[in-house]
Coordinates of C-alpha atoms and ligand atoms in Angstrom, one line a residue:
X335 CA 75.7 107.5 41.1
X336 CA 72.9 104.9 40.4
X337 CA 75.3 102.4 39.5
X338 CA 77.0 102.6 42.8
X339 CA 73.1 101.9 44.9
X340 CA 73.7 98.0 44.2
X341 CA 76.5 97.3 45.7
X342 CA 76.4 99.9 48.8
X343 CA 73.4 97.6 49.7
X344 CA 74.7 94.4 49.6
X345 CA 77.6 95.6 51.8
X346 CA 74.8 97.1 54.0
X347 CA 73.5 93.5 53.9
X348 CA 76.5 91.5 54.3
X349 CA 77.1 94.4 57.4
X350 CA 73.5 93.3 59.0
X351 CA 74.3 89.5 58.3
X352 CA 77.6 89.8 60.2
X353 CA 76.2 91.9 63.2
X354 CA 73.2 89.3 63.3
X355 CA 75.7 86.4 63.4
X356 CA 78.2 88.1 66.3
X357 CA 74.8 88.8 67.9
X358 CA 73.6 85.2 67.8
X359 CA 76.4 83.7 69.3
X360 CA 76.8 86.2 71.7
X361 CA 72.9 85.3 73.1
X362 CA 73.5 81.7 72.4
X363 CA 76.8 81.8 74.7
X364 CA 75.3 80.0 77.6
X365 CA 76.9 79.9 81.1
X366 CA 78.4 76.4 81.8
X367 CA 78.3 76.8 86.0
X368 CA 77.4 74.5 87.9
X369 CA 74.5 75.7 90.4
X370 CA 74.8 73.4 93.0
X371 CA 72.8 73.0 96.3
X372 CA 74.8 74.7 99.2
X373 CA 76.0 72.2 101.8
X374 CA 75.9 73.2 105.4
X375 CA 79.3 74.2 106.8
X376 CA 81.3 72.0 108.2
X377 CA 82.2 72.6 112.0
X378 CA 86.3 73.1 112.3
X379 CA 87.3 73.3 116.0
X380 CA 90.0 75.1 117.8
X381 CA 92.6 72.4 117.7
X382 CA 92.3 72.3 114.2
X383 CA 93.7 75.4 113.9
X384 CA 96.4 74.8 116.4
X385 CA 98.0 72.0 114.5
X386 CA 98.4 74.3 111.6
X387 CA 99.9 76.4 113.8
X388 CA 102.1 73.8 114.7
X389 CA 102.8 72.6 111.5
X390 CA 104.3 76.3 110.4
X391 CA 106.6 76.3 113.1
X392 CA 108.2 73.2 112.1
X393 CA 111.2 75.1 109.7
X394 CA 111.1 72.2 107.0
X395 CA 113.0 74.0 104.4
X396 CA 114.2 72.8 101.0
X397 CA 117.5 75.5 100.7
X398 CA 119.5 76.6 98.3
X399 CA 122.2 74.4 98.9
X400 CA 121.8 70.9 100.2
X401 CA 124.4 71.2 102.7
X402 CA 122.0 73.2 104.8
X403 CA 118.8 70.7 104.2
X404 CA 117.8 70.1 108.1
X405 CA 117.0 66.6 107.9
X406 CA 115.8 66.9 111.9
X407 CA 113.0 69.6 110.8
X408 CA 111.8 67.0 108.4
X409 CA 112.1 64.2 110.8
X410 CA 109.8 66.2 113.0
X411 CA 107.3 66.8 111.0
X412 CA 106.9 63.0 110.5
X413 CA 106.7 62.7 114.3
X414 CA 104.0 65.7 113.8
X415 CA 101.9 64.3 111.4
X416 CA 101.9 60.5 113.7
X417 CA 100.8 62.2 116.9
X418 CA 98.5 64.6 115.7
X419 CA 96.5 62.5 113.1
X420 CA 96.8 58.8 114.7
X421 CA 93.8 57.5 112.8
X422 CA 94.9 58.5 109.7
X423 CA 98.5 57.2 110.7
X424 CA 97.1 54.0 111.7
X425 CA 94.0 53.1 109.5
X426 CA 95.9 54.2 106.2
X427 CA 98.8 52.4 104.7
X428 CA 101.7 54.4 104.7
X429 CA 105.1 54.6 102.9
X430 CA 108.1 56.6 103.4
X431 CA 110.2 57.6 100.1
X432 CA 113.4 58.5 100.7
X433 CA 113.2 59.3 104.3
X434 CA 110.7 62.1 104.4
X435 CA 108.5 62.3 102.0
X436 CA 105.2 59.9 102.2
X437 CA 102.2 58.2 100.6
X438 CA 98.9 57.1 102.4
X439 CA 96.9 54.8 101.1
X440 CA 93.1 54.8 102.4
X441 CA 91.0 51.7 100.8
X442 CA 88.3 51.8 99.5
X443 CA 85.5 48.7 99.4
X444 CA 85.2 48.8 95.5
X445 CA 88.6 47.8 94.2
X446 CA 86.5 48.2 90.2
X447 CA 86.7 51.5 91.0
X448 CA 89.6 53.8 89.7
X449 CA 91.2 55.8 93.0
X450 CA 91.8 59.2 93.4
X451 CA 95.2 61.0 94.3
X452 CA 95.6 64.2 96.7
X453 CA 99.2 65.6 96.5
X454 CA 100.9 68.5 98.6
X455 CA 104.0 69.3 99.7
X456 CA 106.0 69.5 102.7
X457 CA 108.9 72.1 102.4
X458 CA 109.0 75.4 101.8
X459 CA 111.1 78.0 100.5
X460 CA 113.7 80.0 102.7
X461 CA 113.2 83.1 104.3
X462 CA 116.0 85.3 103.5
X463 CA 117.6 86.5 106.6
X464 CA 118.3 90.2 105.6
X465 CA 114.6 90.1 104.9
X466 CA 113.4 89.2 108.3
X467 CA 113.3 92.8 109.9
X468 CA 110.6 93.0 107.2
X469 CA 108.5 90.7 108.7
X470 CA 105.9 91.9 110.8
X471 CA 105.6 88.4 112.5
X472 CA 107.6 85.5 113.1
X473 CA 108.1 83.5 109.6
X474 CA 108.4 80.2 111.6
X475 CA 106.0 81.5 114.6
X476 CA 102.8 80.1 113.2
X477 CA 101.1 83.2 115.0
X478 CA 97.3 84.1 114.9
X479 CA 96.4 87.8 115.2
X480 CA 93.2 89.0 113.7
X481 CA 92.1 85.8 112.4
X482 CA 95.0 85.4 110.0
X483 CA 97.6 82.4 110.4
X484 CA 101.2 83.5 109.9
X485 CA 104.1 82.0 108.3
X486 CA 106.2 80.8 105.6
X487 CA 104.2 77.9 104.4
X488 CA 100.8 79.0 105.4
X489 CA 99.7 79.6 101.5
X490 CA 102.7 77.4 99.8
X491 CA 102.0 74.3 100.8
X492 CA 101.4 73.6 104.4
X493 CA 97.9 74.5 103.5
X494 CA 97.4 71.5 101.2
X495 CA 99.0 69.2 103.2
X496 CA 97.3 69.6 106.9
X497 CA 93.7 70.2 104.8
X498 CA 94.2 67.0 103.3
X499 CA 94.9 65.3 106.9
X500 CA 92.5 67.2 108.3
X501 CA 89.4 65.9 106.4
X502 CA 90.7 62.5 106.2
X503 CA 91.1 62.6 110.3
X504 CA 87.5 63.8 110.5
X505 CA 86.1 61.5 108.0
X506 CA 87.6 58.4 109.8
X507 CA 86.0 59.8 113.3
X508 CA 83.0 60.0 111.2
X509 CA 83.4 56.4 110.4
X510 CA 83.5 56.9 106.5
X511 CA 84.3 54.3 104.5
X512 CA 85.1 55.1 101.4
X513 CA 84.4 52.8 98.2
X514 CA 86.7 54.1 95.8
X515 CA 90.4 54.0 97.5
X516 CA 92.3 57.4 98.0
X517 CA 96.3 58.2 97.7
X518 CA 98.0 60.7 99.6
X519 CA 101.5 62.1 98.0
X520 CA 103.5 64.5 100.2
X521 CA 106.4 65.3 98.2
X522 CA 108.9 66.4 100.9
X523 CA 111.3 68.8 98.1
X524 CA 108.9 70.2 95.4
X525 CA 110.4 73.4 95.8
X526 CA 113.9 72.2 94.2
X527 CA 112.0 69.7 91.6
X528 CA 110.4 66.9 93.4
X529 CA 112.8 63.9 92.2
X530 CA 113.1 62.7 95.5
X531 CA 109.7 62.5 96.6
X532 CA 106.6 63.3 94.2
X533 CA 108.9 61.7 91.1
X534 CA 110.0 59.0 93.4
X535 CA 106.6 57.9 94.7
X536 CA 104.9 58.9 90.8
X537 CA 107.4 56.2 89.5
X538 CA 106.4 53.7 92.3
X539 CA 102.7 53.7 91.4
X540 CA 103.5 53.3 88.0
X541 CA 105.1 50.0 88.5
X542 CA 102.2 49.3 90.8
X543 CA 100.2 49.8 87.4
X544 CA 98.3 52.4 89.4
X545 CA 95.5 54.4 87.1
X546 CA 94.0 57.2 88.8
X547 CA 90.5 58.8 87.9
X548 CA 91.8 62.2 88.9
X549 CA 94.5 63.8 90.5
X550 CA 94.6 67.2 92.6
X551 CA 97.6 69.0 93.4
X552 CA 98.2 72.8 94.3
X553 CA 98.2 75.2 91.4
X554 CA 95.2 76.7 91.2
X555 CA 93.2 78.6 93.6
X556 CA 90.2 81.2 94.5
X557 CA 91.3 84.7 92.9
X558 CA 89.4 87.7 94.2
X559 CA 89.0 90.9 92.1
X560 CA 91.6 89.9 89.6
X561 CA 89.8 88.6 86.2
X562 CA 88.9 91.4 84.5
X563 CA 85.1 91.8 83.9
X564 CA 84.1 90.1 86.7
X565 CA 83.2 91.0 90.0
X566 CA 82.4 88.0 91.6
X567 CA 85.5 85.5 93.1
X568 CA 86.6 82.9 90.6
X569 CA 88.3 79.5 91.1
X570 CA 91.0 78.8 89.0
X571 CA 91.3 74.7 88.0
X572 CA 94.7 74.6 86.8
X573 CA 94.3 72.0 83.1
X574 CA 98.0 72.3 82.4
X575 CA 101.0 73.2 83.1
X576 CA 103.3 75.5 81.2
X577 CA 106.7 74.1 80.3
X578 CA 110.0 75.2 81.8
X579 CA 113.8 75.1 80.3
X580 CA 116.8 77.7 80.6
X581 CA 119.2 78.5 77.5
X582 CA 122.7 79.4 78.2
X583 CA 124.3 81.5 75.5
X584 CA 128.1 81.7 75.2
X585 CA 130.8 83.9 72.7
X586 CA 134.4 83.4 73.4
X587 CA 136.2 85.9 71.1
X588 CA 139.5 87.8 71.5
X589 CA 139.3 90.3 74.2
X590 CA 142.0 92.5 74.5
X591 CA 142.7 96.8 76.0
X592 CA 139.8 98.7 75.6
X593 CA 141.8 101.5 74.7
X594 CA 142.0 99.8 70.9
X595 CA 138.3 97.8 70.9
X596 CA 137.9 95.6 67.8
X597 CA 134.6 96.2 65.9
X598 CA 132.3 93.9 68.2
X599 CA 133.0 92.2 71.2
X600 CA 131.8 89.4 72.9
X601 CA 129.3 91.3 75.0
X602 CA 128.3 93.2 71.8
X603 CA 127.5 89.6 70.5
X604 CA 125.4 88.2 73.1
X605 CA 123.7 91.9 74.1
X606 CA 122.7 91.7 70.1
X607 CA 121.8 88.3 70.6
X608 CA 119.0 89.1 73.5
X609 CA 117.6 91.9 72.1
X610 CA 116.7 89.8 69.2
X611 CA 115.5 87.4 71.6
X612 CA 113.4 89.9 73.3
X613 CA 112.3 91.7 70.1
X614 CA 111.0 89.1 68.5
X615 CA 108.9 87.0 71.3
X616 CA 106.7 84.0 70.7
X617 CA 103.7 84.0 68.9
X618 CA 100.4 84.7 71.4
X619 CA 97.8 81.8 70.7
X620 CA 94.4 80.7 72.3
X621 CA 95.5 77.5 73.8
X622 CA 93.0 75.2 74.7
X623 CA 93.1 75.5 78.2
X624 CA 92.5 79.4 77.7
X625 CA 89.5 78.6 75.5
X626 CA 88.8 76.6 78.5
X627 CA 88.6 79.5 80.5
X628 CA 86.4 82.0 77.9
X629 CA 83.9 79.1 77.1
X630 CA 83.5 79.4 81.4
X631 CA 83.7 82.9 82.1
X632 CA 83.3 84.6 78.7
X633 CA 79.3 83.7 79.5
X634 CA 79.8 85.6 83.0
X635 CA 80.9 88.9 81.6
X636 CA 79.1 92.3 80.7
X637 CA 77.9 92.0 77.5
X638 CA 80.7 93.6 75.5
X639 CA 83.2 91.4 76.7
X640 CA 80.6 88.5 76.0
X641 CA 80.1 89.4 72.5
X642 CA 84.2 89.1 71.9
X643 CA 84.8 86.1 73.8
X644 CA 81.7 84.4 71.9
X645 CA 82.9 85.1 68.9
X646 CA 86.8 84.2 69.6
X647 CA 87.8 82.9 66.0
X648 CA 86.7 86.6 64.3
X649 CA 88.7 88.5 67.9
X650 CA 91.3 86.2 68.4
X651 CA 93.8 88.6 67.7
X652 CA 91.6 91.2 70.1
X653 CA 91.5 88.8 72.9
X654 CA 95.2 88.3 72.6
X655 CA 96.1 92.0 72.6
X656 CA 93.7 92.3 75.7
X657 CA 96.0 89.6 77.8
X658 CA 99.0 90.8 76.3
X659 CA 98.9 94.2 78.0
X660 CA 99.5 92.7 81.7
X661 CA 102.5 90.4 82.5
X662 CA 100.0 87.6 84.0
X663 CA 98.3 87.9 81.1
X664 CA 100.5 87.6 78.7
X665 CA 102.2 84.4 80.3
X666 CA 98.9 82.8 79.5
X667 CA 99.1 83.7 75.5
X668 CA 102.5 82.9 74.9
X669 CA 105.7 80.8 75.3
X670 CA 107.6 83.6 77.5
X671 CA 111.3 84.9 77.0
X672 CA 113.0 86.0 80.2
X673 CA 116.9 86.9 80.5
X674 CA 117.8 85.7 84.1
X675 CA 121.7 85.8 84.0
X676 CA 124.2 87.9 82.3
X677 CA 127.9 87.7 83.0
X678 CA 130.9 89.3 81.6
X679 CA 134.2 91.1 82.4
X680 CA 136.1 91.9 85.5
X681 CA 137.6 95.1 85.0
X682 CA 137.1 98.5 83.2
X683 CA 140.0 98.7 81.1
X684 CA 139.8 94.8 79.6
X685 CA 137.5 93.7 76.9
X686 CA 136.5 90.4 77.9
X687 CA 136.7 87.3 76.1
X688 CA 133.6 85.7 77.1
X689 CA 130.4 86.7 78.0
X690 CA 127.2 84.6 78.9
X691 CA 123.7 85.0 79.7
X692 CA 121.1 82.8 80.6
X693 CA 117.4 82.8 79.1
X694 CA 114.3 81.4 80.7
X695 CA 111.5 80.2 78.8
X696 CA 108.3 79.2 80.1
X697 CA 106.6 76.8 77.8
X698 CA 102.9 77.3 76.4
X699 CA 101.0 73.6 75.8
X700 CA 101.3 73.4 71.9
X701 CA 105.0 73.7 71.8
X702 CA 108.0 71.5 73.3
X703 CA 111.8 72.6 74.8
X704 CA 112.7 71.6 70.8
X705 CA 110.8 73.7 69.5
X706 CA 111.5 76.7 71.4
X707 CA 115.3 75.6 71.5
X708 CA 115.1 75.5 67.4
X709 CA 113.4 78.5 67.2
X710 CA 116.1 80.3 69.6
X711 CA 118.8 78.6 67.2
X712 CA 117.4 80.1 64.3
X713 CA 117.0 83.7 65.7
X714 CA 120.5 83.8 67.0
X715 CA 121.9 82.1 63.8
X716 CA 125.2 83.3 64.6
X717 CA 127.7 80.6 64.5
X718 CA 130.1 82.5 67.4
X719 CA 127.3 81.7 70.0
X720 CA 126.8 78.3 71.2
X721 CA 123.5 77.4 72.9
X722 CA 123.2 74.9 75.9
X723 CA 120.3 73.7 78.0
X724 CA 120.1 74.0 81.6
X725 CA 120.0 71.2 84.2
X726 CA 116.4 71.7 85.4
X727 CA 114.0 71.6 82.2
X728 CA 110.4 70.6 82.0
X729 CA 107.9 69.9 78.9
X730 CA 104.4 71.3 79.2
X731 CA 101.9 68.9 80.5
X732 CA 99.3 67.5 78.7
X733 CA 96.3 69.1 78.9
X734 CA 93.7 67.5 81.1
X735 CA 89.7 67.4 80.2
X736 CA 86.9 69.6 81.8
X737 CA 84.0 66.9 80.9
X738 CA 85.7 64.3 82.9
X739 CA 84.3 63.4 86.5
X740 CA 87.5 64.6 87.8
X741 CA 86.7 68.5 87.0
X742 CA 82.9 68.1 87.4
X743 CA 83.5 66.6 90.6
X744 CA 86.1 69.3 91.4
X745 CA 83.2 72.3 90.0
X746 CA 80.4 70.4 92.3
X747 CA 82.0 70.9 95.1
X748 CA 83.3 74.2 94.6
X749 CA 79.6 75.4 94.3
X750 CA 78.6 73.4 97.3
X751 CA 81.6 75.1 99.7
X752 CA 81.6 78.4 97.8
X753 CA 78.2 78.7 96.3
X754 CA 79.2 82.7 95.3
X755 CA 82.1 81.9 93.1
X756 CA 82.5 81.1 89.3
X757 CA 84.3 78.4 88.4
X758 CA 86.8 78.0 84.7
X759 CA 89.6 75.7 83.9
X760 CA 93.0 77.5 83.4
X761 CA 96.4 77.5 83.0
X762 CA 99.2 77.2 85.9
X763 CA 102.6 79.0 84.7
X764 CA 104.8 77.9 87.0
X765 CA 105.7 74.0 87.4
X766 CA 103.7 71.8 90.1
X767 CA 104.7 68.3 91.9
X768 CA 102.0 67.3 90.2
X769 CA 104.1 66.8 86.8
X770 CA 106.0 63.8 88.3
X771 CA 102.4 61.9 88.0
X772 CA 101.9 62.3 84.4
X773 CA 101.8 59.0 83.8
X774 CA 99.6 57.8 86.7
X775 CA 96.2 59.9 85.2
X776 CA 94.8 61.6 82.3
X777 CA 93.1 63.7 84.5
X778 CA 95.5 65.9 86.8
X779 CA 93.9 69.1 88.3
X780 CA 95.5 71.8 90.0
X781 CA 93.3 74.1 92.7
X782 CA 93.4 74.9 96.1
X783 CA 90.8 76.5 98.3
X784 CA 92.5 79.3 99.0
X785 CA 92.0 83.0 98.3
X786 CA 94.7 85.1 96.1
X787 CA 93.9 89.2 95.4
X788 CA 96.6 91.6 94.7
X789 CA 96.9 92.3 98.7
X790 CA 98.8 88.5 99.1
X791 CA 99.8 87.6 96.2
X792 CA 103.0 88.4 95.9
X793 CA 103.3 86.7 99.7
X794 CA 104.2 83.3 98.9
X795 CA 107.7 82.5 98.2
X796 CA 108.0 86.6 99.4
X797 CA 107.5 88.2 102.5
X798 CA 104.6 88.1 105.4
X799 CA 102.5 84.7 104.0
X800 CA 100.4 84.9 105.8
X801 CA 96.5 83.0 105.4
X802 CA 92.7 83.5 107.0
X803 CA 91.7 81.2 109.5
X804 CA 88.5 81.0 107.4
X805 CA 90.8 79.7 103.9
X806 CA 92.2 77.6 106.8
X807 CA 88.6 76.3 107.6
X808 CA 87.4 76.3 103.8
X809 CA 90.4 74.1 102.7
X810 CA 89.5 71.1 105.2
X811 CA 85.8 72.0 104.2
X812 CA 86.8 71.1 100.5
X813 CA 88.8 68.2 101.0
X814 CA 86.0 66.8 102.8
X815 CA 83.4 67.4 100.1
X816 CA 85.6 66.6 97.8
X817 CA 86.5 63.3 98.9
X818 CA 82.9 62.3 100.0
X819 CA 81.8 63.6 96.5
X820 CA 84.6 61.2 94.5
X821 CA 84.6 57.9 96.5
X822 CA 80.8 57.7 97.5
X823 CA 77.7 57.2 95.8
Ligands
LIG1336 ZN1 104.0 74.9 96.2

């Protein structure tokens, strides 16, 4: 029993040091918020909100099939943006990419100075006509009841794009003159890709040898009861984007009466093939745009929480379990695996030959469509299936920095408009215009000053979007700040 004392007190020891040392970086884990001064709000007038009324009603859809694009929707929007926003249309340069989709150009007086790019889109996606009974108001009505606005487009994107006009129209009546010189993409079919506008116009400043300080595309935006631990609203800056390719698996093998199967058949094959797929998914990581978003909130939380998040390398695993439980969560720990598409047979009595399904993987920063495709290969690794990649892919973007003047900017005037809400870096997992600029800025940011909680989230791209005239109000408020705050001293 003596013998024993010695070492049940060095344990005790070690115990006390380890304790001390989660409880030192749990005090030392300082909030990073910005605590800005409050600026006084902006006045937005009737007529504002009008035009974005206006600008919902104009149906300019990217469909499905390109045989039903409305080219005339798209031409009036053009004619929209010219008579509603002449000084913008007149003081700014503009160019027209492929017919509908357009970049402004606003000067600025210090051409030393590197400019700053504000992208949105035009089009939106369709509204499914058996779904339109479900719609308590016209999708294409732009209607204001209650002090919501009303529409497909209202959230996704129209929002970005008549804030961004907005505040640019009321900075010229203001007279500003900005010193460091501002670009305008409006991509006019983000919702199918981009290629012919945001790619189009990203690969015409590049030969323009344009290098932008920051760029600031949708993505991101103001989530309200939705981060766990925290009660206050938080504004997500999107830091990167998660990657996006689709694997198509194929078996031929003989088919043949089902009266006499053979031992496996093709959909045996491919059904083994998925659930290996699904059974074994990607490894959950911290990647750095999630330790982005601890080192921002992790300070904000009850002390619990704070203790973990300050002491990520010993929870890691803890921290990954905890986003791993929801399905938004676990998109932002891991390279997902989604089955989309599964096809096979025509008739109950006849084994098919083939069968085919389609996987979906969204890709986490850290890894690229080869490595997922190789890792796919090698859990498969059955010679009868063959593998191929889908038309639409995308790598993850780089991953852009938060102690750049881009995001500080971006957190400033947050805390200016919104002086109640926490700011943190994050990760967008679905794919942005914004990706087709790559090569025009180190510094691409995704936020828009909007607010998402679980009663509208689920609205855009879905049924009823619908938006509150003050998000309406905030977003031109933003813009504003935003642009005085980036091109001004
Ligand atoms: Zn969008």
């Amino acid at each position: 029993m003596k013998r024993l004392k010695k070492p049940i007190l060095s344990l005790t020891a070690l115990l006390v040091i380890f304790i001390a040392y989660l409880l030192f970086n749990a005090f030392s884990f300082k909030s990073v918020q910005i605590k800005a001064d409050p600026v006084a709000k902006l006045e937005i007038d009737a007529m504002s909100i009008e035009n974005f009324s206006n600008a919902i009603k104009i149906k300019t859809v990217s469909p499905e099939n390109e045989i039903d694009f409305d080219s005339i929707q798209f031409h009036d929007f053009n004619t929209f943006l010219k008579r509603t926003y002449p000084l913008a249309d007149s003081i700014l340069e503009k160019k027209t990419f492929n017919s509908f989709s357009f970049l402004y150009k606003w000067n600025g007086s210090d051409t030393s100075l590197k400019p700053i790019v504000l992208m949105a889109h035009l089009d939106v996606v369709p509204v499914i006509e058996e779904n339109l009974p479900d719609w308590k108001h016209n999708p294409f009505g732009g209607e204001i009841i209650n002090d919501t606005i009303w529409g497909r487009g209202t959230i996704d994107d129209k929002i970005g794009v008549i804030g961004i006009i907005e505040s640019i129209e009321l900075l010229l009546k203001q007279h500003f003159k900005p010193q460091r010189s501002i670009y305008v993409v409006l991509g006019h079919d983000e919702e199918i890709g981009g290629l012919r506008g945001a790619k189009t116009m990203g690969e015409f400043l590049k030969e323009e040898k344009v290098k932008a300080e920051f760029v600031i595309d949708e993505g991101g935006s103001i989530v309200q009861q939705m981060v766990p631990g925290i009660d206050k609203d938080v504004a997500l800056i999107g830091i990167a984007e998660k990657g996006f390719v689709s694997l198509k698996l194929s078996v031929k093998l003989e088919g043949g009466h089902s009266s006499m199967p053979e031992k496996e058949t093709a959909i045996d094959v491919l059904s083994d093939a998925i659930v290996k797929l699904k059974k074994t998914p990607f490894p959950a990581t911290i990647s750095p745009p999630i330790e982005g978003f601890i080192k921002y909130l992790g300070p904000e939380m009850p002390f619990v929480n704070k203790l973990v998040f300050a002491n990520k390398s010993i929870f890691s695993s803890v921290i990954t379990s905890i986003y791993e439980k929801s399905a938004s969560g676990n998109a932002l720990v891991r390279t997902t695996t989604s089955p989309t598409v599964f096809n096979s047979g025509v008739k109950d009595n006849i084994i098919p030959q083939s069968a085919n399904a389609t996987v979906n993987f969204r890709i986490i920063p850290g890894e690229t469509i080869a490595t997922v495709t190789a890792r796919v290969k090698q859990l498969v690794s059955d010679d009868r299936i063959s593998i191929s990649t889908g038309e639409f892919t995308s790598e993850p973007s780089k991953v852009s920095r938060t102690d750049s003047f881009g995001f500080e900017t971006l957190h400033k005037t947050i805390s200016e408009i919104f002086p109640e809400v926490l700011v943190t870096p994050y990760l967008v997992v679905g794919a942005t215009d914004s990706r087709h600029l790559n090569d025009i800025s180190d510094n691409i940011y995704r936020f828009s000053a909007t607010t998402l909680n679980k009663g509208n989230i689920k609205s855009f791209h879905g049924l009823n979007e619908r938006l509150p005239v003050s998000d309406f109000k905030n977003s031109i408020r933003f813009y504003h700040q935003l642009i005085k705050n980036s091109t001004s001293k």
